[in-house]
Amino acid sequence: DTEVTQTPKHLVMGMTNKKSLKCEQHMGHRAMYWYKQKAKKPPELMFVYSYEKLSINESVPSRFSPECPNSSLLNLHLHALQPEDSALYLCASSQGIDRERYEQYFGPGTRLTVT
Amino acid sequence: EDQVTQSPEALRLQEGESSSLNCSYTVSGLRGLFWYRQDPGKGPEFLFTLYSAGEEKEKERLKATLTKKESFLHITAPKPEDSATYLCAVQVGSGGGADGLTFGKGTHLIIQP
C-alpha cells in the first residue's frame, strides 16, 4: 500500500481565516513533505520533516505553519493568506534518511482557493 | 544551480505510435532521478527511480533509462489512457534521502485514438 491521504480535497477561505490542511500515511515512512503546485507549473518544495523534526524550510512565508504531531501525520496551518496562495497543496512521504529507497509518494492534494 | 529540463513541452501521438520523452539535468551530487505521471487536478503518481548511469526500469508500456546527463522515458504502443503530464524530478543534497525533489516543467502527452 502506497497511499497518502489528504483532507480536505477542496478549501475556500478568506484572507482573514485560519484553516488547516491534513496529511496522513501508514507506510512507516519517516520523511514527509509539503509541496505547492500552481496551475500548469511543477510542484515546488515548501517543507521537509525528517523523523518528526523540521529539516528544510524553503523560505516559506510565516503565514504557512507546518506541524508534524507524529510519524504518520503532517499538518499545514494557514493564516492570513493572500489570493496568490491559491494552489494545489501536495503532501508526500518517503522512507527517510539512509533507507534503501528515496522515492516520494504523493497524496491527491488539497485545492485551496483564497478569496 | 540545479536544473532539470524536459522536452518536448507537449506531444501528441496516435494510438500505437511509440516515442520518447527527454529529461536533461545539471546537478551536483545526484541522489536519484524520478519519473512521475500526473493527471489533471491529481497528485503525481510514482513511476520509476533511477540511481546510476546505465540503469533501466520497465513497467508495462513504459521504459526509463538514465545516462550521466539525461534520462529518457520511452513509451511503446501507447494507448489513450497513457495521456497525462509526465514529470521528471531529481533529488540532490546531504539529507540522506530526506531532501526535496526538483521537478522539470513536464511533458504533456496526448494519445489520440
PDB file of N, CA, C and O in Angstrom, chain A residues 31 33 35 37 42-43 45 48 50 55-56 88 90 94 96-109 111, chain B residues 31-32 34 36 38 41-46 48-49 51 57 87 91 95-106:
ATOM      1  N   ALA A  31       9.922  10.395   6.570  1.00  0.00           N
ATOM      2  CA  ALA A  31      10.114  11.722   5.992  1.00  0.00           C
ATOM      3  C   ALA A  31       8.809  12.138   5.326  1.00  0.00           C
ATOM      4  O   ALA A  31       8.181  11.339   4.622  1.00  0.00           O
ATOM      5  N   TYR A  33       6.636  15.634   3.435  1.00  0.00           N
ATOM      6  CA  TYR A  33       6.918  16.839   2.674  1.00  0.00           C
ATOM      7  C   TYR A  33       5.624  17.599   2.382  1.00  0.00           C
ATOM      8  O   TYR A  33       4.564  16.995   2.160  1.00  0.00           O
ATOM      9  N   TYR A  35       4.437  20.312  -0.677  1.00  0.00           N
ATOM     10  CA  TYR A  35       4.739  20.990  -1.928  1.00  0.00           C
ATOM     11  C   TYR A  35       3.559  21.872  -2.293  1.00  0.00           C
ATOM     12  O   TYR A  35       2.412  21.585  -1.961  1.00  0.00           O
ATOM     13  N   GLN A  37       1.733  23.568  -5.775  1.00  0.00           N
ATOM     14  CA  GLN A  37       1.720  23.492  -7.237  1.00  0.00           C
ATOM     15  C   GLN A  37       0.698  24.478  -7.793  1.00  0.00           C
ATOM     16  O   GLN A  37      -0.505  24.330  -7.593  1.00  0.00           O
ATOM     17  N   PRO A  42       5.219  22.911 -12.262  1.00  0.00           N
ATOM     18  CA  PRO A  42       5.576  21.720 -11.479  1.00  0.00           C
ATOM     19  C   PRO A  42       5.465  21.988  -9.983  1.00  0.00           C
ATOM     20  O   PRO A  42       5.437  23.150  -9.561  1.00  0.00           O
ATOM     21  N   PRO A  43       5.418  20.943  -9.180  1.00  0.00           N
ATOM     22  CA  PRO A  43       5.398  21.132  -7.713  1.00  0.00           C
ATOM     23  C   PRO A  43       6.675  21.812  -7.231  1.00  0.00           C
ATOM     24  O   PRO A  43       7.761  21.568  -7.758  1.00  0.00           O
ATOM     25  N   LEU A  45       8.866  22.619  -3.626  1.00  0.00           N
ATOM     26  CA  LEU A  45       9.023  22.210  -2.235  1.00  0.00           C
ATOM     27  C   LEU A  45       8.793  23.378  -1.285  1.00  0.00           C
ATOM     28  O   LEU A  45       9.264  24.499  -1.522  1.00  0.00           O
ATOM     29  N   VAL A  48      10.211  20.102   4.635  1.00  0.00           N
ATOM     30  CA  VAL A  48      10.541  18.690   4.817  1.00  0.00           C
ATOM     31  C   VAL A  48      10.603  18.402   6.312  1.00  0.00           C
ATOM     32  O   VAL A  48      11.253  19.140   7.067  1.00  0.00           O
ATOM     33  N   SER A  50      11.785  15.314   8.851  1.00  0.00           N
ATOM     34  CA  SER A  50      12.506  14.060   8.934  1.00  0.00           C
ATOM     35  C   SER A  50      12.474  13.594  10.385  1.00  0.00           C
ATOM     36  O   SER A  50      12.938  14.330  11.273  1.00  0.00           O
ATOM     37  N   SER A  55      13.280  19.765   8.916  1.00  0.00           N
ATOM     38  CA  SER A  55      14.666  19.752   8.443  1.00  0.00           C
ATOM     39  C   SER A  55      14.911  20.738   7.312  1.00  0.00           C
ATOM     40  O   SER A  55      16.034  21.181   7.107  1.00  0.00           O
ATOM     41  N   ILE A  56      13.874  21.061   6.542  1.00  0.00           N
ATOM     42  CA  ILE A  56      14.016  22.005   5.431  1.00  0.00           C
ATOM     43  C   ILE A  56      12.807  22.929   5.414  1.00  0.00           C
ATOM     44  O   ILE A  56      11.666  22.475   5.486  1.00  0.00           O
ATOM     45  N   LEU A  88      -2.697  24.063  -5.627  1.00  0.00           N
ATOM     46  CA  LEU A  88      -2.866  22.678  -5.173  1.00  0.00           C
ATOM     47  C   LEU A  88      -1.737  22.388  -4.184  1.00  0.00           C
ATOM     48  O   LEU A  88      -0.559  22.535  -4.526  1.00  0.00           O
ATOM     49  N   LEU A  90       0.247  19.747  -2.062  1.00  0.00           N
ATOM     50  CA  LEU A  90       0.531  18.316  -2.112  1.00  0.00           C
ATOM     51  C   LEU A  90       1.371  17.880  -0.917  1.00  0.00           C
ATOM     52  O   LEU A  90       2.342  18.535  -0.564  1.00  0.00           O
ATOM     53  N   SER A  94       8.301   9.649   2.192  1.00  0.00           N
ATOM     54  CA  SER A  94       9.306   8.703   1.707  1.00  0.00           C
ATOM     55  C   SER A  94       9.883   7.955   2.904  1.00  0.00           C
ATOM     56  O   SER A  94       9.656   8.337   4.049  1.00  0.00           O
ATOM     57  N   GLY A  96      12.784   7.768   4.282  1.00  0.00           N
ATOM     58  CA  GLY A  96      13.542   8.562   5.226  1.00  0.00           C
ATOM     59  C   GLY A  96      15.038   8.414   5.058  1.00  0.00           C
ATOM     60  O   GLY A  96      15.518   7.822   4.099  1.00  0.00           O
ATOM     61  N   ILE A  97      15.736   8.952   6.007  1.00  0.00           N
ATOM     62  CA  ILE A  97      17.187   9.058   5.918  1.00  0.00           C
ATOM     63  C   ILE A  97      17.836   7.678   5.823  1.00  0.00           C
ATOM     64  O   ILE A  97      17.506   6.774   6.579  1.00  0.00           O
ATOM     65  N   ASP A  98      18.765   7.596   4.849  1.00  0.00           N
ATOM     66  CA  ASP A  98      19.617   6.418   4.732  1.00  0.00           C
ATOM     67  C   ASP A  98      18.843   5.114   4.643  1.00  0.00           C
ATOM     68  O   ASP A  98      19.296   4.084   5.153  1.00  0.00           O
ATOM     69  N   ARG A  99      17.705   5.169   4.029  1.00  0.00           N
ATOM     70  CA  ARG A  99      16.979   3.943   3.724  1.00  0.00           C
ATOM     71  C   ARG A  99      17.362   3.517   2.307  1.00  0.00           C
ATOM     72  O   ARG A  99      18.082   4.196   1.615  1.00  0.00           O
ATOM     73  N   GLU A 100      16.814   2.372   1.881  1.00  0.00           N
ATOM     74  CA  GLU A 100      17.205   1.839   0.586  1.00  0.00           C
ATOM     75  C   GLU A 100      16.607   2.619  -0.578  1.00  0.00           C
ATOM     76  O   GLU A 100      17.182   2.692  -1.655  1.00  0.00           O
ATOM     77  N   ARG A 101      15.407   3.171  -0.389  1.00  0.00           N
ATOM     78  CA  ARG A 101      14.700   3.790  -1.487  1.00  0.00           C
ATOM     79  C   ARG A 101      14.308   5.219  -1.127  1.00  0.00           C
ATOM     80  O   ARG A 101      13.945   5.496   0.011  1.00  0.00           O
ATOM     81  N   TYR A 102      14.385   6.114  -2.107  1.00  0.00           N
ATOM     82  CA  TYR A 102      14.166   7.532  -1.832  1.00  0.00           C
ATOM     83  C   TYR A 102      12.914   8.104  -2.489  1.00  0.00           C
ATOM     84  O   TYR A 102      12.629   9.282  -2.319  1.00  0.00           O
ATOM     85  N   GLU A 103      12.196   7.273  -3.242  1.00  0.00           N
ATOM     86  CA  GLU A 103      11.061   7.848  -3.965  1.00  0.00           C
ATOM     87  C   GLU A 103      10.017   8.374  -2.994  1.00  0.00           C
ATOM     88  O   GLU A 103       9.825   7.835  -1.904  1.00  0.00           O
ATOM     89  N   GLN A 104       9.371   9.441  -3.437  1.00  0.00           N
ATOM     90  CA  GLN A 104       8.332  10.079  -2.633  1.00  0.00           C
ATOM     91  C   GLN A 104       6.969   9.725  -3.219  1.00  0.00           C
ATOM     92  O   GLN A 104       6.773   9.761  -4.432  1.00  0.00           O
ATOM     93  N   TYR A 105       6.048   9.415  -2.335  1.00  0.00           N
ATOM     94  CA  TYR A 105       4.678   9.096  -2.733  1.00  0.00           C
ATOM     95  C   TYR A 105       3.789  10.269  -2.359  1.00  0.00           C
ATOM     96  O   TYR A 105       3.817  10.737  -1.215  1.00  0.00           O
ATOM     97  N   PHE A 106       3.014  10.709  -3.335  1.00  0.00           N
ATOM     98  CA  PHE A 106       2.206  11.910  -3.165  1.00  0.00           C
ATOM     99  C   PHE A 106       0.751  11.570  -2.860  1.00  0.00           C
ATOM    100  O   PHE A 106       0.217  10.571  -3.338  1.00  0.00           O
ATOM    101  N   GLY A 107       0.128  12.448  -2.088  1.00  0.00           N
ATOM    102  CA  GLY A 107      -1.302  12.386  -1.896  1.00  0.00           C
ATOM    103  C   GLY A 107      -2.026  13.063  -3.050  1.00  0.00           C
ATOM    104  O   GLY A 107      -1.402  13.616  -3.954  1.00  0.00           O
ATOM    105  N   PRO A 108      -3.372  13.054  -3.009  1.00  0.00           N
ATOM    106  CA  PRO A 108      -4.158  13.640  -4.105  1.00  0.00           C
ATOM    107  C   PRO A 108      -4.170  15.161  -4.092  1.00  0.00           C
ATOM    108  O   PRO A 108      -4.562  15.775  -5.093  1.00  0.00           O
ATOM    109  N   GLY A 109      -3.751  15.758  -2.974  1.00  0.00           N
ATOM    110  CA  GLY A 109      -3.700  17.213  -2.915  1.00  0.00           C
ATOM    111  C   GLY A 109      -4.945  17.852  -2.325  1.00  0.00           C
ATOM    112  O   GLY A 109      -6.017  17.241  -2.288  1.00  0.00           O
ATOM    113  N   ARG A 111      -7.043  21.342  -3.031  1.00  0.00           N
ATOM    114  CA  ARG A 111      -7.172  22.511  -3.908  1.00  0.00           C
ATOM    115  C   ARG A 111      -7.615  23.678  -3.044  1.00  0.00           C
ATOM    116  O   ARG A 111      -8.727  23.694  -2.539  1.00  0.00           O
TER     117      ARG A 111
ATOM    118  N   ARG B  31      21.321  12.142  -6.243  1.00  0.00           N
ATOM    119  CA  ARG B  31      20.988  11.011  -5.381  1.00  0.00           C
ATOM    120  C   ARG B  31      20.049  10.057  -6.106  1.00  0.00           C
ATOM    121  O   ARG B  31      20.139   8.846  -5.947  1.00  0.00           O
ATOM    122  N   GLY B  32      19.147  10.629  -6.911  1.00  0.00           N
ATOM    123  CA  GLY B  32      18.216   9.796  -7.656  1.00  0.00           C
ATOM    124  C   GLY B  32      17.449  10.637  -8.655  1.00  0.00           C
ATOM    125  O   GLY B  32      17.290  11.845  -8.464  1.00  0.00           O
ATOM    126  N   PHE B  34      13.732  10.631 -10.751  1.00  0.00           N
ATOM    127  CA  PHE B  34      12.407  10.037 -10.602  1.00  0.00           C
ATOM    128  C   PHE B  34      11.503  10.460 -11.750  1.00  0.00           C
ATOM    129  O   PHE B  34      11.560  11.599 -12.209  1.00  0.00           O
ATOM    130  N   TYR B  36       7.395  10.680 -12.728  1.00  0.00           N
ATOM    131  CA  TYR B  36       6.033  10.657 -12.212  1.00  0.00           C
ATOM    132  C   TYR B  36       5.065  10.912 -13.345  1.00  0.00           C
ATOM    133  O   TYR B  36       5.390  11.596 -14.317  1.00  0.00           O
ATOM    134  N   GLN B  38       1.222  12.624 -13.867  1.00  0.00           N
ATOM    135  CA  GLN B  38       0.224  13.429 -13.179  1.00  0.00           C
ATOM    136  C   GLN B  38      -0.973  13.673 -14.081  1.00  0.00           C
ATOM    137  O   GLN B  38      -0.833  14.208 -15.180  1.00  0.00           O
ATOM    138  N   GLY B  41      -5.497  17.853 -11.917  1.00  0.00           N
ATOM    139  CA  GLY B  41      -6.118  18.012 -10.612  1.00  0.00           C
ATOM    140  C   GLY B  41      -5.772  16.951  -9.597  1.00  0.00           C
ATOM    141  O   GLY B  41      -6.353  16.918  -8.508  1.00  0.00           O
ATOM    142  N   LYS B  42      -4.819  16.068  -9.923  1.00  0.00           N
ATOM    143  CA  LYS B  42      -4.443  14.990  -9.010  1.00  0.00           C
ATOM    144  C   LYS B  42      -2.977  15.086  -8.630  1.00  0.00           C
ATOM    145  O   LYS B  42      -2.209  15.821  -9.250  1.00  0.00           O
ATOM    146  N   GLY B  43      -2.589  14.326  -7.605  1.00  0.00           N
ATOM    147  CA  GLY B  43      -1.194  14.305  -7.205  1.00  0.00           C
ATOM    148  C   GLY B  43      -0.351  13.469  -8.142  1.00  0.00           C
ATOM    149  O   GLY B  43      -0.863  12.573  -8.825  1.00  0.00           O
ATOM    150  N   PRO B  44       0.940  13.728  -8.219  1.00  0.00           N
ATOM    151  CA  PRO B  44       1.824  12.920  -9.060  1.00  0.00           C
ATOM    152  C   PRO B  44       1.830  11.461  -8.615  1.00  0.00           C
ATOM    153  O   PRO B  44       1.868  11.164  -7.418  1.00  0.00           O
ATOM    154  N   GLU B  45       1.828  10.571  -9.597  1.00  0.00           N
ATOM    155  CA  GLU B  45       1.869   9.128  -9.342  1.00  0.00           C
ATOM    156  C   GLU B  45       3.265   8.618  -9.658  1.00  0.00           C
ATOM    157  O   GLU B  45       3.760   8.790 -10.776  1.00  0.00           O
ATOM    158  N   PHE B  46       3.894   7.969  -8.699  1.00  0.00           N
ATOM    159  CA  PHE B  46       5.267   7.485  -8.876  1.00  0.00           C
ATOM    160  C   PHE B  46       5.336   6.405  -9.952  1.00  0.00           C
ATOM    161  O   PHE B  46       4.516   5.477  -9.977  1.00  0.00           O
ATOM    162  N   PHE B  48       9.018   5.544 -11.677  1.00  0.00           N
ATOM    163  CA  PHE B  48      10.336   4.916 -11.639  1.00  0.00           C
ATOM    164  C   PHE B  48      11.320   5.741 -10.815  1.00  0.00           C
ATOM    165  O   PHE B  48      11.204   6.957 -10.752  1.00  0.00           O
ATOM    166  N   THR B  49      12.303   5.039 -10.250  1.00  0.00           N
ATOM    167  CA  THR B  49      13.502   5.658  -9.690  1.00  0.00           C
ATOM    168  C   THR B  49      14.708   5.098 -10.415  1.00  0.00           C
ATOM    169  O   THR B  49      14.822   3.882 -10.617  1.00  0.00           O
ATOM    170  N   TYR B  51      18.994   5.365 -10.214  1.00  0.00           N
ATOM    171  CA  TYR B  51      20.024   5.826  -9.310  1.00  0.00           C
ATOM    172  C   TYR B  51      21.384   6.028  -9.967  1.00  0.00           C
ATOM    173  O   TYR B  51      22.182   6.847  -9.495  1.00  0.00           O
ATOM    174  N   LYS B  57      14.598   0.796 -16.164  1.00  0.00           N
ATOM    175  CA  LYS B  57      13.445   0.236 -15.464  1.00  0.00           C
ATOM    176  C   LYS B  57      12.280   0.169 -16.450  1.00  0.00           C
ATOM    177  O   LYS B  57      12.145   1.041 -17.314  1.00  0.00           O
ATOM    178  N   LEU B  87       6.274  13.979 -15.415  1.00  0.00           N
ATOM    179  CA  LEU B  87       7.216  14.836 -14.698  1.00  0.00           C
ATOM    180  C   LEU B  87       8.491  14.071 -14.373  1.00  0.00           C
ATOM    181  O   LEU B  87       8.445  12.931 -13.907  1.00  0.00           O
ATOM    182  N   GLN B  91      16.744  14.393  -7.112  1.00  0.00           N
ATOM    183  CA  GLN B  91      16.984  14.613  -5.693  1.00  0.00           C
ATOM    184  C   GLN B  91      18.492  14.721  -5.486  1.00  0.00           C
ATOM    185  O   GLN B  91      19.245  13.847  -5.908  1.00  0.00           O
ATOM    186  N   GLY B  95      20.772  15.331   2.785  1.00  0.00           N
ATOM    187  CA  GLY B  95      19.792  14.946   3.794  1.00  0.00           C
ATOM    188  C   GLY B  95      19.597  13.457   3.933  1.00  0.00           C
ATOM    189  O   GLY B  95      18.625  13.010   4.551  1.00  0.00           O
ATOM    190  N   GLY B  96      20.491  12.672   3.337  1.00  0.00           N
ATOM    191  CA  GLY B  96      20.413  11.226   3.493  1.00  0.00           C
ATOM    192  C   GLY B  96      19.202  10.603   2.852  1.00  0.00           C
ATOM    193  O   GLY B  96      18.788   9.508   3.193  1.00  0.00           O
ATOM    194  N   GLY B  97      18.601  11.305   1.894  1.00  0.00           N
ATOM    195  CA  GLY B  97      17.416  10.784   1.220  1.00  0.00           C
ATOM    196  C   GLY B  97      16.162  11.528   1.594  1.00  0.00           C
ATOM    197  O   GLY B  97      15.135  11.378   0.946  1.00  0.00           O
ATOM    198  N   ALA B  98      16.197  12.328   2.648  1.00  0.00           N
ATOM    199  CA  ALA B  98      15.034  13.137   3.020  1.00  0.00           C
ATOM    200  C   ALA B  98      15.252  14.565   2.538  1.00  0.00           C
ATOM    201  O   ALA B  98      15.353  15.502   3.315  1.00  0.00           O
ATOM    202  N   ASP B  99      15.372  14.697   1.225  1.00  0.00           N
ATOM    203  CA  ASP B  99      15.521  16.005   0.589  1.00  0.00           C
ATOM    204  C   ASP B  99      14.383  16.204  -0.380  1.00  0.00           C
ATOM    205  O   ASP B  99      13.795  15.254  -0.873  1.00  0.00           O
ATOM    206  N   GLY B 100      14.105  17.469  -0.666  1.00  0.00           N
ATOM    207  CA  GLY B 100      13.049  17.744  -1.613  1.00  0.00           C
ATOM    208  C   GLY B 100      13.439  17.364  -3.025  1.00  0.00           C
ATOM    209  O   GLY B 100      14.610  17.126  -3.331  1.00  0.00           O
ATOM    210  N   LEU B 101      12.442  17.268  -3.882  1.00  0.00           N
ATOM    211  CA  LEU B 101      12.641  16.998  -5.293  1.00  0.00           C
ATOM    212  C   LEU B 101      12.603  18.311  -6.069  1.00  0.00           C
ATOM    213  O   LEU B 101      11.823  19.207  -5.759  1.00  0.00           O
ATOM    214  N   THR B 102      13.450  18.384  -7.093  1.00  0.00           N
ATOM    215  CA  THR B 102      13.409  19.489  -8.046  1.00  0.00           C
ATOM    216  C   THR B 102      12.821  18.941  -9.333  1.00  0.00           C
ATOM    217  O   THR B 102      13.393  18.023  -9.933  1.00  0.00           O
ATOM    218  N   PHE B 103      11.694  19.491  -9.740  1.00  0.00           N
ATOM    219  CA  PHE B 103      10.968  18.982 -10.895  1.00  0.00           C
ATOM    220  C   PHE B 103      11.286  19.766 -12.158  1.00  0.00           C
ATOM    221  O   PHE B 103      11.546  20.981 -12.114  1.00  0.00           O
ATOM    222  N   GLY B 104      11.225  19.060 -13.291  1.00  0.00           N
ATOM    223  CA  GLY B 104      11.152  19.731 -14.573  1.00  0.00           C
ATOM    224  C   GLY B 104       9.729  20.210 -14.800  1.00  0.00           C
ATOM    225  O   GLY B 104       8.822  19.927 -14.000  1.00  0.00           O
ATOM    226  N   LYS B 105       9.525  20.941 -15.894  1.00  0.00           N
ATOM    227  CA  LYS B 105       8.203  21.523 -16.158  1.00  0.00           C
ATOM    228  C   LYS B 105       7.211  20.510 -16.710  1.00  0.00           C
ATOM    229  O   LYS B 105       6.024  20.800 -16.803  1.00  0.00           O
ATOM    230  N   GLY B 106       7.705  19.333 -17.092  1.00  0.00           N
ATOM    231  CA  GLY B 106       6.810  18.278 -17.535  1.00  0.00           C
ATOM    232  C   GLY B 106       6.604  18.238 -19.036  1.00  0.00           C
ATOM    233  O   GLY B 106       6.829  19.222 -19.751  1.00  0.00           O
TER     234      GLY B 106
END
